Short mmCIF file of C-alpha atoms and ligand atoms in Angstrom, two decimals:
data_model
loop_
_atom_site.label_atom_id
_atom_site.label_comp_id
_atom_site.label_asym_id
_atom_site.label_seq_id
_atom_site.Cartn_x
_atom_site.Cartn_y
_atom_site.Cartn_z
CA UNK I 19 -21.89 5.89 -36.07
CA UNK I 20 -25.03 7.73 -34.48
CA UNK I 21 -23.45 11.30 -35.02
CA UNK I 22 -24.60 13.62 -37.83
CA UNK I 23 -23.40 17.17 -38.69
CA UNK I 24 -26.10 18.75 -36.76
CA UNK I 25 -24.81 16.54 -33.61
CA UNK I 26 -26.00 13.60 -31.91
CA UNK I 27 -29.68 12.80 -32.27
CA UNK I 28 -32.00 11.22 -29.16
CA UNK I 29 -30.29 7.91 -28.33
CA UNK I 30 -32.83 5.05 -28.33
CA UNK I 31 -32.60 3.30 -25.28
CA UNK I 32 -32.44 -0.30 -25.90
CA UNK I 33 -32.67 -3.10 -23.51
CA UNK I 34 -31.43 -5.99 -25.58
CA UNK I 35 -33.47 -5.61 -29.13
CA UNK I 36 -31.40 -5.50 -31.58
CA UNK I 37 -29.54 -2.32 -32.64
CA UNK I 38 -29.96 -0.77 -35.94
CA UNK I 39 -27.01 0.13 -38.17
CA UNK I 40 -27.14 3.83 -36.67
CA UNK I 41 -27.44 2.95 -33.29
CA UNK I 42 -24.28 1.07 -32.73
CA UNK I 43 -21.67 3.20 -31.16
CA UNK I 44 -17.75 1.92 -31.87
CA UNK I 45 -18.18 -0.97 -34.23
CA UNK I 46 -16.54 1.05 -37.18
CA UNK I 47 -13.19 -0.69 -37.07
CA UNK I 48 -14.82 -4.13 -36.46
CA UNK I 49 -17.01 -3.99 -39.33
CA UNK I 50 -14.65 -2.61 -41.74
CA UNK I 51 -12.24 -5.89 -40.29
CA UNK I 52 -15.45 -8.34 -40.66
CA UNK I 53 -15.33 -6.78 -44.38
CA UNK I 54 -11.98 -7.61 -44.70
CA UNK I 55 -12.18 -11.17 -43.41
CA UNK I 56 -14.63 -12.09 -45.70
CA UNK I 57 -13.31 -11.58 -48.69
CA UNK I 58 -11.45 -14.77 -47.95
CA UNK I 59 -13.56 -16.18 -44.85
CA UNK I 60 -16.33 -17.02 -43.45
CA UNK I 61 -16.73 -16.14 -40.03
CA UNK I 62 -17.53 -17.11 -36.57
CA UNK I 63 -18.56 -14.35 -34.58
CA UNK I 64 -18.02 -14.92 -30.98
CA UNK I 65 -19.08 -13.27 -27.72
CA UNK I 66 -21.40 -13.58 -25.21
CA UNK I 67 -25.14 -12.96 -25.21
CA UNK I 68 -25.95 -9.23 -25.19
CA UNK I 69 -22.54 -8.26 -26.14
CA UNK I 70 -23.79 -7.53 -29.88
CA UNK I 71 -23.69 -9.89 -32.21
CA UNK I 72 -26.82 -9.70 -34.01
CA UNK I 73 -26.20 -5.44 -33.77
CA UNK I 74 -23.21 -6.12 -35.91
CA UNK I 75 -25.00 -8.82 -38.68
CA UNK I 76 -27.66 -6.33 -38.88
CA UNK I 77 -25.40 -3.75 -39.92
CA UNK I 78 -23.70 -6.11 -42.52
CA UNK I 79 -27.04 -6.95 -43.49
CA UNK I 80 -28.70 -3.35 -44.04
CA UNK I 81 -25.00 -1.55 -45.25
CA UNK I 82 -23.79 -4.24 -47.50
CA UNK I 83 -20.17 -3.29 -49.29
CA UNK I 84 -20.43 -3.59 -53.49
CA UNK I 85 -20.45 -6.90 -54.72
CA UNK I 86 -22.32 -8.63 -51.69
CA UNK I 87 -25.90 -9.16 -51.24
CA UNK I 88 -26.33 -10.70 -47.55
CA UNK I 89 -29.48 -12.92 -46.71
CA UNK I 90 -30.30 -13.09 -42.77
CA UNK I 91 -31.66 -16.20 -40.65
CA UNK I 92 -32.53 -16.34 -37.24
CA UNK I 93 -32.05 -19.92 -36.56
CA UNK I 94 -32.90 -20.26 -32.61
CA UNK I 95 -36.03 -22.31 -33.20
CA UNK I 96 -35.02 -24.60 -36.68
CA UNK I 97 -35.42 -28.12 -35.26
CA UNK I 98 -34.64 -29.80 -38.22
CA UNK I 99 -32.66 -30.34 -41.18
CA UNK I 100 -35.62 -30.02 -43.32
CA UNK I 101 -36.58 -26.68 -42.03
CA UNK I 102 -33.29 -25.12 -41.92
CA UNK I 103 -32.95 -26.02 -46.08
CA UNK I 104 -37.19 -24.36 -45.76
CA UNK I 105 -36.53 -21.34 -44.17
CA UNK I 106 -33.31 -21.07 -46.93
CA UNK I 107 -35.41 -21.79 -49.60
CA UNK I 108 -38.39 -19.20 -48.47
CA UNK I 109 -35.80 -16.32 -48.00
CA UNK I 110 -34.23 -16.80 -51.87
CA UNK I 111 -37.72 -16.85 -53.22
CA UNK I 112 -38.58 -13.46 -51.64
CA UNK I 113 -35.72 -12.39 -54.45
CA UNK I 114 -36.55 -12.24 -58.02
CA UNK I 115 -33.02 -12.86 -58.87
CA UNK I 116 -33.03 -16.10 -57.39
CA UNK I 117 -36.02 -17.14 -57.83
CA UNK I 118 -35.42 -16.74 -61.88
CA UNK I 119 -32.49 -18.58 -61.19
CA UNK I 120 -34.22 -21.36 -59.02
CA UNK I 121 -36.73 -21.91 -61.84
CA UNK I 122 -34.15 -22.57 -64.53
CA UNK I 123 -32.29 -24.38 -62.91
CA UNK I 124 -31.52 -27.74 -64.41
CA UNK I 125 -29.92 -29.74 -61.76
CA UNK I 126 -32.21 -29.67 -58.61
CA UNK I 127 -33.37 -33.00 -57.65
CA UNK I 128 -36.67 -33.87 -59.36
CA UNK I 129 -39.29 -33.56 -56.69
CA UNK I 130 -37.38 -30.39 -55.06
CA UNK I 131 -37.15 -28.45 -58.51
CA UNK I 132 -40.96 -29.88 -58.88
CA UNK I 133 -42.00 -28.00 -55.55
CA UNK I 134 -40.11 -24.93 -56.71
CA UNK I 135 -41.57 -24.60 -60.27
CA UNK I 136 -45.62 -25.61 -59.03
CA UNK I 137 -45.20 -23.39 -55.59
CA UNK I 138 -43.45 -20.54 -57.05
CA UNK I 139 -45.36 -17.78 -55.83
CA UNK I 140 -47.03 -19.24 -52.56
CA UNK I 141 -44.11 -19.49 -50.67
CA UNK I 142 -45.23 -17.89 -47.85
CA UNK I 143 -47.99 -20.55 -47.13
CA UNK I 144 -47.95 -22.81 -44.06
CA UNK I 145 -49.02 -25.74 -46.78
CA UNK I 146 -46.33 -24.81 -49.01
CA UNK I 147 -44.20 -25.73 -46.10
CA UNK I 148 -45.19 -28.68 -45.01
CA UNK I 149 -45.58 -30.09 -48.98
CA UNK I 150 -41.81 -28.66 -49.14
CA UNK I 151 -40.67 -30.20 -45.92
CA UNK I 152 -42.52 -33.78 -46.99
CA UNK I 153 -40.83 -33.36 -50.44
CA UNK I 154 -37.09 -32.88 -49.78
CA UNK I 155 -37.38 -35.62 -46.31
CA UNK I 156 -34.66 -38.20 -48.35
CA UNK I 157 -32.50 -36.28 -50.14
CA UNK I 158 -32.78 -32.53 -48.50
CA UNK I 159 -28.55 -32.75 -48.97
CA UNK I 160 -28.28 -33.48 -51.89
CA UNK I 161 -31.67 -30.64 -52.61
CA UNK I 162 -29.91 -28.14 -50.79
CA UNK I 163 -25.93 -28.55 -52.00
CA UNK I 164 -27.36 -28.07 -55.44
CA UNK I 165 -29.95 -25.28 -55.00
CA UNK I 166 -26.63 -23.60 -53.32
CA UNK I 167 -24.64 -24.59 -56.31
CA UNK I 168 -26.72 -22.82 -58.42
CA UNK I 169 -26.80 -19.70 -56.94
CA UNK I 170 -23.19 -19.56 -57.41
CA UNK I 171 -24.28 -18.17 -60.58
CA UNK I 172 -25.66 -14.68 -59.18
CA UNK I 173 -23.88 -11.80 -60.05
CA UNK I 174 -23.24 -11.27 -56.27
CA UNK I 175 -21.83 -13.21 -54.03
CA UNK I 176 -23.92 -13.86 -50.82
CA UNK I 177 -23.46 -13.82 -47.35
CA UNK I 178 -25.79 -16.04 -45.30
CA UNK I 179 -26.05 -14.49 -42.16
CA UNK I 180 -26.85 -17.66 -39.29
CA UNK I 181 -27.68 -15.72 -35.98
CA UNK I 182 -28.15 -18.31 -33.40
CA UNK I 183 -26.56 -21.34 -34.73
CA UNK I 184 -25.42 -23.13 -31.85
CA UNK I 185 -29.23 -22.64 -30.14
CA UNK I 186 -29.97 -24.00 -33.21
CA UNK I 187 -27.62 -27.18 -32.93
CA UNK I 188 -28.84 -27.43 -29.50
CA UNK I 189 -32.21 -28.19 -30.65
CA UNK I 190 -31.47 -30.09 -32.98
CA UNK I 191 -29.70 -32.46 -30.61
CA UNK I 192 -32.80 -32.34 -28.84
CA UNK I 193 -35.39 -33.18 -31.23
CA UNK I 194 -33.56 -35.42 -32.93
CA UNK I 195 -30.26 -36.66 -31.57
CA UNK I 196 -27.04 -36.30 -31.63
CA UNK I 197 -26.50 -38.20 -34.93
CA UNK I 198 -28.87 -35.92 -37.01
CA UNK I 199 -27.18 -32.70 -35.77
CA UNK I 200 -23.21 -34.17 -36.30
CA UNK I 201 -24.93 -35.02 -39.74
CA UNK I 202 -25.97 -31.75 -40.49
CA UNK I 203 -22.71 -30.32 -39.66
CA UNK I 204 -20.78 -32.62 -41.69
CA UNK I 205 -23.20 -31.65 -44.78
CA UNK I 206 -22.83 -27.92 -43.88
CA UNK I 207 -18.77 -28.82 -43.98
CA UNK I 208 -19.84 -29.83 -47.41
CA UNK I 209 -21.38 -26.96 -48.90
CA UNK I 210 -18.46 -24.35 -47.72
CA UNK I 211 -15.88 -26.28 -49.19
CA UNK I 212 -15.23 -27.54 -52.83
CA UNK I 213 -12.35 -29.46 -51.85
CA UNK I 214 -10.55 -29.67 -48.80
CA UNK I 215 -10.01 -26.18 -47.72
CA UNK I 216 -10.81 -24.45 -50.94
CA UNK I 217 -14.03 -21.90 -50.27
CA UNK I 218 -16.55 -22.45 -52.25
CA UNK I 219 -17.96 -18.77 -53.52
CA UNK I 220 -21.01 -17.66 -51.03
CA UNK I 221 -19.66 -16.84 -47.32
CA UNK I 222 -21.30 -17.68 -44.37
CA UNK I 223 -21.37 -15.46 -40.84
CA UNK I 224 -22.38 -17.62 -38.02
CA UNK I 225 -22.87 -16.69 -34.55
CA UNK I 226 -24.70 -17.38 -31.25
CA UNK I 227 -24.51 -16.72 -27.71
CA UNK I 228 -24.04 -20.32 -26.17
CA UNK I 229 -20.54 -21.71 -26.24
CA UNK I 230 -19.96 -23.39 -29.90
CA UNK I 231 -17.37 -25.43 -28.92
CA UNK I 232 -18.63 -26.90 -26.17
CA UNK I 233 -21.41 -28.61 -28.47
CA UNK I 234 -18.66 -29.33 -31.29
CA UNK I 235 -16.87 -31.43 -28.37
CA UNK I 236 -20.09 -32.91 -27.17
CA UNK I 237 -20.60 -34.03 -30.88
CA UNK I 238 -17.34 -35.14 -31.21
CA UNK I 239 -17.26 -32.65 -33.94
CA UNK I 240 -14.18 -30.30 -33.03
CA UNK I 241 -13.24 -29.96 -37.13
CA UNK I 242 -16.39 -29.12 -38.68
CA UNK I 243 -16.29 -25.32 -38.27
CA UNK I 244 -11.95 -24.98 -38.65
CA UNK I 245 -12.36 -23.12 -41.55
CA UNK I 246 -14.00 -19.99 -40.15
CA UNK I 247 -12.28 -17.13 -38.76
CA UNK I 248 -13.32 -16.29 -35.68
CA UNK I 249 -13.79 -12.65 -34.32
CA UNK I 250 -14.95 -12.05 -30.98
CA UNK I 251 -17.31 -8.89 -30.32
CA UNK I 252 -15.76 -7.30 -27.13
CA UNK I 253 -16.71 -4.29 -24.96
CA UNK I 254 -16.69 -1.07 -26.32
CA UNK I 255 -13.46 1.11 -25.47
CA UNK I 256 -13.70 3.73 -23.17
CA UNK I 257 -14.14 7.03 -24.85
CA UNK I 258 -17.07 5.17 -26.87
CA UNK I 259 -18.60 3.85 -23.54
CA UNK I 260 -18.58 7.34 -22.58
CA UNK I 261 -20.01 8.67 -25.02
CA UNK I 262 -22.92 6.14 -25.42
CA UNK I 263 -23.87 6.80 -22.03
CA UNK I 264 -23.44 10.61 -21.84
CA UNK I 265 -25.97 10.46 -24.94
CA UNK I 266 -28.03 8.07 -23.05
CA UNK I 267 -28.53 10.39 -20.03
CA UNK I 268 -28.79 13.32 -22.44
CA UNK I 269 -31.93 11.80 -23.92
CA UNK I 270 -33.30 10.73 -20.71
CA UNK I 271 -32.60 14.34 -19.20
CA UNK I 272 -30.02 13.05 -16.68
CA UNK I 273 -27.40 15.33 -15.65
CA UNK I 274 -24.32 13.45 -14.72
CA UNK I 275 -20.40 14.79 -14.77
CA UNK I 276 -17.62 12.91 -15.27
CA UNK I 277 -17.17 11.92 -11.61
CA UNK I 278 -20.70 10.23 -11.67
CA UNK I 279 -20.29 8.48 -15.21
CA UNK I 280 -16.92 6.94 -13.66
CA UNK I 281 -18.11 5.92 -11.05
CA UNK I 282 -21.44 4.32 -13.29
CA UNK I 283 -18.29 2.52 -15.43
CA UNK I 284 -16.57 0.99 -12.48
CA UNK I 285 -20.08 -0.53 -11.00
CA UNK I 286 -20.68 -2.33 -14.04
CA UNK I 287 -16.93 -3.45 -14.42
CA UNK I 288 -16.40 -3.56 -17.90
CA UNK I 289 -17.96 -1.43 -20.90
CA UNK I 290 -20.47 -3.66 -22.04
CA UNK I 291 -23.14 -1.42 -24.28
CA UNK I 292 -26.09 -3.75 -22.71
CA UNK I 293 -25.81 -2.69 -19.47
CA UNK I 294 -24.82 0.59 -19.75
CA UNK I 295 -28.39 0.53 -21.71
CA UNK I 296 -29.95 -1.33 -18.89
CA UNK I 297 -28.06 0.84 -15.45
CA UNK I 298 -28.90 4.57 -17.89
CA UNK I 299 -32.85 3.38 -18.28
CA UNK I 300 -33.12 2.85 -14.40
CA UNK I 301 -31.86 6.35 -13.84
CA UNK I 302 -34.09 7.19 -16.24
CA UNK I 303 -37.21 6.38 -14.29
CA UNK I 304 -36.07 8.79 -11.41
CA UNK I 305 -38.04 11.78 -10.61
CA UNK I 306 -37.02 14.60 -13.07
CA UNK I 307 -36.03 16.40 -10.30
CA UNK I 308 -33.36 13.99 -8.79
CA UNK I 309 -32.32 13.10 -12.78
CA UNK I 310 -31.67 16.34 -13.01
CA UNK I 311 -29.36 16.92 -10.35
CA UNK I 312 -28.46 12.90 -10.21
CA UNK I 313 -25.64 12.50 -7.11
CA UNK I 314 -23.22 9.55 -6.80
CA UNK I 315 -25.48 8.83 -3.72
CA UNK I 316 -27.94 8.38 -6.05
CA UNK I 317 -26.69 6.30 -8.71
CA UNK I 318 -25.48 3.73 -6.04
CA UNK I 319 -28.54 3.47 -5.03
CA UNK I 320 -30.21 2.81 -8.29
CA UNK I 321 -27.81 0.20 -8.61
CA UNK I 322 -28.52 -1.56 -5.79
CA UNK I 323 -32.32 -1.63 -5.42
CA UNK I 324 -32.97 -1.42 -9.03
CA UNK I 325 -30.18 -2.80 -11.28
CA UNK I 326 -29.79 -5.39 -9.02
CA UNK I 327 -33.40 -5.57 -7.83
CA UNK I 328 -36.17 -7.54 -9.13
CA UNK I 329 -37.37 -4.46 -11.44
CA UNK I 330 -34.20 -5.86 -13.64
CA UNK I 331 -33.77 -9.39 -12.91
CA UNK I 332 -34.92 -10.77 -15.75
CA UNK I 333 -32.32 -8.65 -17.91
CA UNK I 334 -30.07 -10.86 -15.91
CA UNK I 335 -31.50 -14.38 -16.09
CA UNK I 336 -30.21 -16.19 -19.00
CA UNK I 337 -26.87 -15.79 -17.32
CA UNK I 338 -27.67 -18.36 -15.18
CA UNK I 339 -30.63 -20.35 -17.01
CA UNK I 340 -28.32 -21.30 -19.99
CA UNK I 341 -26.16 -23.24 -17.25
CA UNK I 342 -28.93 -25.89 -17.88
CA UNK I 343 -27.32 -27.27 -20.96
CA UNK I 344 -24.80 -28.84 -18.27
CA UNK I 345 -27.49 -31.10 -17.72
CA UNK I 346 -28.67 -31.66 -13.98
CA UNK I 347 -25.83 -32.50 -11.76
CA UNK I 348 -23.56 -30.21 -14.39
CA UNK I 349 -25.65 -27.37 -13.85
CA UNK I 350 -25.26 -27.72 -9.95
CA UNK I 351 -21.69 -27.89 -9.79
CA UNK I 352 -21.54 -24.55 -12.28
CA UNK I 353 -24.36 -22.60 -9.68
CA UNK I 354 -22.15 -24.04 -6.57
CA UNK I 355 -18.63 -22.52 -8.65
CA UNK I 356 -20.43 -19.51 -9.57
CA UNK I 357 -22.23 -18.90 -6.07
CA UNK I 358 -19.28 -19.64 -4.20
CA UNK I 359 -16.92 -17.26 -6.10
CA UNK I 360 -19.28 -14.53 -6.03
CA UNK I 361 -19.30 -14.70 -2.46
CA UNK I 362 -16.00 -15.06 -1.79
CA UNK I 363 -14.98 -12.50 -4.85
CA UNK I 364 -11.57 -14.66 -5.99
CA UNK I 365 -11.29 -19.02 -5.01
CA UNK I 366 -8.16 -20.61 -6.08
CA UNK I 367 -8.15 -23.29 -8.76
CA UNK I 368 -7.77 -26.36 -6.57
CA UNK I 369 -10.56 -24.59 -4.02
CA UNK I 370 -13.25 -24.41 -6.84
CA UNK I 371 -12.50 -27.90 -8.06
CA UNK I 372 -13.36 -29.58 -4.21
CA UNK I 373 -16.54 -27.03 -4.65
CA UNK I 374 -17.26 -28.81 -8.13
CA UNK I 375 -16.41 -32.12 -7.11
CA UNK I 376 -18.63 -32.00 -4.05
CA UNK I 377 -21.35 -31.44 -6.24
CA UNK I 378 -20.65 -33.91 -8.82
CA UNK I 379 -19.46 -36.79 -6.73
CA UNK I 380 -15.85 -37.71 -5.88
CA UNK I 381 -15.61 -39.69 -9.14
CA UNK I 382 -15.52 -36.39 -11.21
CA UNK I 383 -12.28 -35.53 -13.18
CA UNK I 384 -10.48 -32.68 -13.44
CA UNK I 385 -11.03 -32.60 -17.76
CA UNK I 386 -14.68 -31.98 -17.33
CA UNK I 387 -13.75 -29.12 -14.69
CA UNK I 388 -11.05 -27.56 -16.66
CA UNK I 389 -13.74 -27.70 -19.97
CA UNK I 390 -16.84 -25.92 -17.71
CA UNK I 391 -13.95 -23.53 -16.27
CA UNK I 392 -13.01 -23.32 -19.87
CA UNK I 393 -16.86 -22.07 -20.81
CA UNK I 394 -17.35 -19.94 -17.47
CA UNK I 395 -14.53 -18.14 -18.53
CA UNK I 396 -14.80 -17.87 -22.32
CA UNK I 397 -18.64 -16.56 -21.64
CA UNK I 398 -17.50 -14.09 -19.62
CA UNK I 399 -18.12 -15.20 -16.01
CA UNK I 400 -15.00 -15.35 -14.88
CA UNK I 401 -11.45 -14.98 -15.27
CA UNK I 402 -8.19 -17.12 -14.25
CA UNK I 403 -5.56 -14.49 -12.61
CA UNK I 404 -2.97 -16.66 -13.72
CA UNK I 405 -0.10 -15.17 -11.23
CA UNK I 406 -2.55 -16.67 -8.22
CA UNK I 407 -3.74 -19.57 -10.06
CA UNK I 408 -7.39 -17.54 -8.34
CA UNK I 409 -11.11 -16.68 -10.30
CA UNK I 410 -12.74 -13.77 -10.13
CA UNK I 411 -16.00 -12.15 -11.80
CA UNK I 412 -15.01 -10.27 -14.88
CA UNK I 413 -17.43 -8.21 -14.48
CA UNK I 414 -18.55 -6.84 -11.36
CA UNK I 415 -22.50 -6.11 -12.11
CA UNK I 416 -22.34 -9.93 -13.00
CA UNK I 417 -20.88 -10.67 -9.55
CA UNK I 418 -23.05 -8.58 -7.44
CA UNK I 419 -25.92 -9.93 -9.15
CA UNK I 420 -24.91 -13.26 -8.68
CA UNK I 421 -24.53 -12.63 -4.98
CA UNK I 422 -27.32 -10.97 -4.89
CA UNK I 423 -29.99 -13.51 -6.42
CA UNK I 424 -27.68 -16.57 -5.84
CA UNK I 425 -25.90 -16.29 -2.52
CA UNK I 426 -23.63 -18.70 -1.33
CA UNK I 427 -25.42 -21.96 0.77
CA UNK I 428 -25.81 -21.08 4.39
CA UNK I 429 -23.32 -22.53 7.15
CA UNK I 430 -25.82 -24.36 8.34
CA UNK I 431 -25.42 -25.96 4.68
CA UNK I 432 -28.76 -26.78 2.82
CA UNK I 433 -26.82 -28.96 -0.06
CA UNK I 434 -27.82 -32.20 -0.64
CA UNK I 435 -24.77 -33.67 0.38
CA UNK I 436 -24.74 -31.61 3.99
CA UNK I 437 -28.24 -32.96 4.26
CA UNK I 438 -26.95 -36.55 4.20
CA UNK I 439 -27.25 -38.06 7.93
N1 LIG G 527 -22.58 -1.21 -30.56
C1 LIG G 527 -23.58 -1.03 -29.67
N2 LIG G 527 -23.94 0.21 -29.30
C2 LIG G 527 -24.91 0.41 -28.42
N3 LIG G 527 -25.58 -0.57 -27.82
C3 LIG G 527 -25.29 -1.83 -28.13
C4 LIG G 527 -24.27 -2.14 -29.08
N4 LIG G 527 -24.17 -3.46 -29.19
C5 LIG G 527 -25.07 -3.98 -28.36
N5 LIG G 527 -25.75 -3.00 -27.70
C6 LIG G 527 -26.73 -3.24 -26.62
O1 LIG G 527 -26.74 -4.64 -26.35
C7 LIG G 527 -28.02 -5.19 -26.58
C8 LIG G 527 -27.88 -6.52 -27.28
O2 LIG G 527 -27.29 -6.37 -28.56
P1 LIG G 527 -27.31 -7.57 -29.61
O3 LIG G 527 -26.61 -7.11 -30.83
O4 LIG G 527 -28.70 -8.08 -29.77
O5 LIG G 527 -26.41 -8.64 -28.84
P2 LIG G 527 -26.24 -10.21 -29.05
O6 LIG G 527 -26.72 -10.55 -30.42
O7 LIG G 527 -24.78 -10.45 -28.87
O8 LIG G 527 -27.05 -10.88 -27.98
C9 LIG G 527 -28.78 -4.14 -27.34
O9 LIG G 527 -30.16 -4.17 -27.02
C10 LIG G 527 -28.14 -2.86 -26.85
O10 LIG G 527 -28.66 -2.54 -25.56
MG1 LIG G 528 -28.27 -11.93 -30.85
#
């Protein structure tokens, strides 16, 4: 997408903000398929963090197709109900359209359609806010499901774009238990559908980085999202991959042939655009000389000390700190799994699960396993080889790091349990 006429322009080198529309490389097909879907759908989009979720919403959000007018929300830090239907509310009033619309409407709740008629144009104001929150506290459903109603009436249909919804959830389990959040999803439920299954008219793409499911099952809540589509954002293909990198090196004045870029591709193990991003920006920082005349010898090396170093740790480390929504002893058993396969490169099923069960204590079944194997694998950890029954890293930068920053509990065993007399 980054291509002109006049040929490619200097690549941007980005180390996890998020894309613009003409800095994605490869996501024509999956955006014209997204457009597709959601003529009918609304959509879950799935992947991993950094794989480029919020790269593609962006692009829906800046390139919208005729007929659509998409409204973005970055939802990580909503901790309630009341500000999620707030931070809706603020974003239509930046609109004319709907805030014309919002004005005449006749069915809002009394004090909401108050709030929106005497606070019109100060929106933006912290006090506004906290007046809004204080006024919609009882009946922000019932507020909400009707100020969505009535913007059924546009002339466009809209696409609510919720990046970071399960982060959301999360805190909302947090700050205010699990009953409030399985609420809010059941009123969410609600607002998509007229009847059962029937769409209502605005479309919704949700996505996040932490595994959705695993908080659906934790709510007991399995149903409430069944009537998205889901599309998962993958790796890029190869020829893509290539080229995003050979532009990459181009703009950082790095001369590298095939042989080199291959050999770049098979140290990360799979084309994921982040760390290509993150192993071409290292390079980068190489004396012009040596970028200029860049050897394999090189590049290895750059991958160990620096990739892999503490100069990009940190590009690394929500890899391991989301584990922490295993809770303690949950998050133990997923380092010991994770440290003990990157060691060992593949474990058997039955292996890992005496690692696990070590950690959680003999009483731990084999259904809470097979759901954080489940999670390890669907985030892109690992992967079953289901001829051996063994997991392995699916990616190999993931492993190495792992290894590197999280190596496997010396034989003399520091674990709490070898520590027991
Ligand atoms: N299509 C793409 N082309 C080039 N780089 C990409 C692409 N998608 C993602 N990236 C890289 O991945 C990083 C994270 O992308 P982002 O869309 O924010 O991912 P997510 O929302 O899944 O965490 C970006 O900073 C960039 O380095
Ligand atoms: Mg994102």
């Amino acid at each position: 997408m980054n291509n002109d006429i006049n040929g490619p322009r200097q690549t941007r080198s980005l180390v996890g903000q998020i894309p613009e529309p003409d800095e994605l490389y490869g996501r024509e097909d999956f955006i014209d398929h997204l457009w597709r879907l959601i003529d009918g759908n609304n959509v879950l989009l799935l992947a991993p963090r950094r794989f480029g979720k919020s790269g593609v919403m962006r692009h829906v959000l800046l390139r919208p197709r005729a007929g659509f007018l998409p409204l973005s929300f970055e939802l990580e830090d909503v901790d309630s109900p009341e500000e999620f239907v707030w931070r809706i509310t603020r974003e239509l009033l930046r609109h004319d359209t709907f805030k014309v619309l919002l004005r005449g409407a006749k069915r809002l709740p009394k004090a909401f359609g108050e709030w929106v008629k005497a606070n019109f144009d100060e929106a933006e104001f912290e006090g506004a806010k906290i007046k809004f929150k204080e006024n919609i506290k009882e009946d922000w459903r019932e507020a909400a499901k009707r100020m969505l109603g009535e913007l059924e009436k546009a002339d466009k249909t809209i696409i609510f774009l919720f990046d970071e919804f399960p982060a959301m959830l999360d805190r909302l389990i947090e700050k205010q238990g699990e009953a409030v959040a399985r609420d809010f999803l059941a009123w969410f439920r609600s607002v998509r559908l007229e009847q059962k299954d029937v769409l209502r008219r605005h479309r919704f793409i949700v996505a996040g980085s932490v595994g959705i499911d695993q908080i659906l099952r934790k709510l007991g809540a399995a149903d409430k999202l069944v009537d998205f589509a889901r599309l998962t954002v993958e790796p890029l293909d190869e020829p893509t991959a290539r080229r995003l990198a050979s532009d990459l090196a181009r703009s950082h004045s790095i001369n590298c042939d095939d042989a080199i870029l291959g050999r770049l591709f098979e140290l990360i193990g799979a084309p994921v655009p982040y760390f290509i991003h993150i192993f071409i920006s290292q390079i980068g920082q190489l004396p012009l000389a040596q970028r200029k005349d860049l050897t394999v010898a090189d590049l290895e090396r750059v991958y160990r000390e620096r990739v892999l170093g503490p100069t990009c740790r940190h590009y690394f480390t929500h890899y391991s700190s989301r584990l922490q929504r295993y809770g303690k002893t949950g998050e133990k058993a997923a380092l010991a799994v994770l440290r003990a396969v990157a060691s060992q490169g593949r474990i058997s099923r039955p292996a890992l699960f005496d690692i696990y069960r070590k950690v959680r204590g003999r009483a731990a079944g084999d259904r809470a396993f097979d759901e954080l194997m489940a999670d390890l694998e669907y985030e892109w950890y690992l992967r079953l080889d289901s001829d051996t029954n063994e997991f392995y890293f699916r990616l190999r930068v993931m492993q190495d790091w792992w290894r590197r920053w999280y190596p496997a509990a010396s034989a003399k065993g520091n674990t709490p349990q070898a520590q027991k007399p």
